[in-house]
mmCIF file of C-alpha atoms in Angstrom:
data_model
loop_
_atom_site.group_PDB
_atom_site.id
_atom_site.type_symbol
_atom_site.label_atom_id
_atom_site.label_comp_id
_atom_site.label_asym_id
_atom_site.label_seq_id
_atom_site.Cartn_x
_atom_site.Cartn_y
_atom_site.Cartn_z
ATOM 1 C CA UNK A 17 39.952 46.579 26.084
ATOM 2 C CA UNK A 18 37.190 49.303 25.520
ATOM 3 C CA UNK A 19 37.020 48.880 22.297
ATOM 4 C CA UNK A 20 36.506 44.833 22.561
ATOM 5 C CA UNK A 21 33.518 45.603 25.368
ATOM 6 C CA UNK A 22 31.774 47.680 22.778
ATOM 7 C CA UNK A 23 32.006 45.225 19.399
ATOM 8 C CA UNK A 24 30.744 42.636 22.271
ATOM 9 C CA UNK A 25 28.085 44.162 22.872
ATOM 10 C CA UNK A 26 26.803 45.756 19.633
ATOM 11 C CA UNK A 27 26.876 42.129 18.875
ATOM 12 C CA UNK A 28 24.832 40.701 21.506
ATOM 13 C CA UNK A 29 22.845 43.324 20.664
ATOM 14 C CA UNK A 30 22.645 42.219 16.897
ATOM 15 C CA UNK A 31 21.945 38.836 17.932
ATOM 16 C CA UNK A 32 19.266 39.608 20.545
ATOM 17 C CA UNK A 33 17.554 41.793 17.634
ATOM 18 C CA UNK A 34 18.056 38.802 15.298
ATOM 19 C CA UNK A 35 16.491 36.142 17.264
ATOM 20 C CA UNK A 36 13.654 39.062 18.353
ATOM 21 C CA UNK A 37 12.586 39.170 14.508
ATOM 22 C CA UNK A 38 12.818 35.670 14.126
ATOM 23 C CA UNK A 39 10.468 34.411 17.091
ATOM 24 C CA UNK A 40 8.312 37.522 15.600
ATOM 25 C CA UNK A 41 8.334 36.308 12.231
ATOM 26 C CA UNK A 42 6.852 33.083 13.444
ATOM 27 C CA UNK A 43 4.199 34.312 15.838
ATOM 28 C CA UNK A 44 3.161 36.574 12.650
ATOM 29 C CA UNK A 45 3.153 33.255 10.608
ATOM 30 C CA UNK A 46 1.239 31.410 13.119
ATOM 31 C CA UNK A 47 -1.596 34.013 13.650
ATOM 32 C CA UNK A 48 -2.065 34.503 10.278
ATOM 33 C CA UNK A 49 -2.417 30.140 9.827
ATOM 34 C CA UNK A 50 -4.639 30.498 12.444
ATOM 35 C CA UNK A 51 -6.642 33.658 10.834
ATOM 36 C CA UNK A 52 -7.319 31.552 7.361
ATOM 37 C CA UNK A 53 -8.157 28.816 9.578
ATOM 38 C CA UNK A 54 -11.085 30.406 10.904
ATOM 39 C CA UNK A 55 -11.992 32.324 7.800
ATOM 40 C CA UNK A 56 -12.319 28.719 6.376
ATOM 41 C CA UNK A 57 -14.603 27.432 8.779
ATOM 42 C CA UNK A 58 -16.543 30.512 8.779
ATOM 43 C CA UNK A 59 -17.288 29.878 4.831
#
């Protein structure tokens, strides 16, 4: 029973840390769009 506890939660854990990078990855993506937005303008 310990043992089950403990794979559950190293892999909430995992998934929590997967969908943290993910929603990062996308934030980074959308500054970054935004960033050569504004460099364009400012040309």
């Amino acid at each position: 029973m310990k043992e089950k506890t403990i794979v559950l939660i190293l892999f909430d854990t995992f998934l929590t840390l997967k969908k943290v990078r993910f929603w990062g990855e996308r934030e980074i993506k959308k500054k970054n769009f935004e960033n050569k937005k504004i460099n364009f303008e400012n040309k």
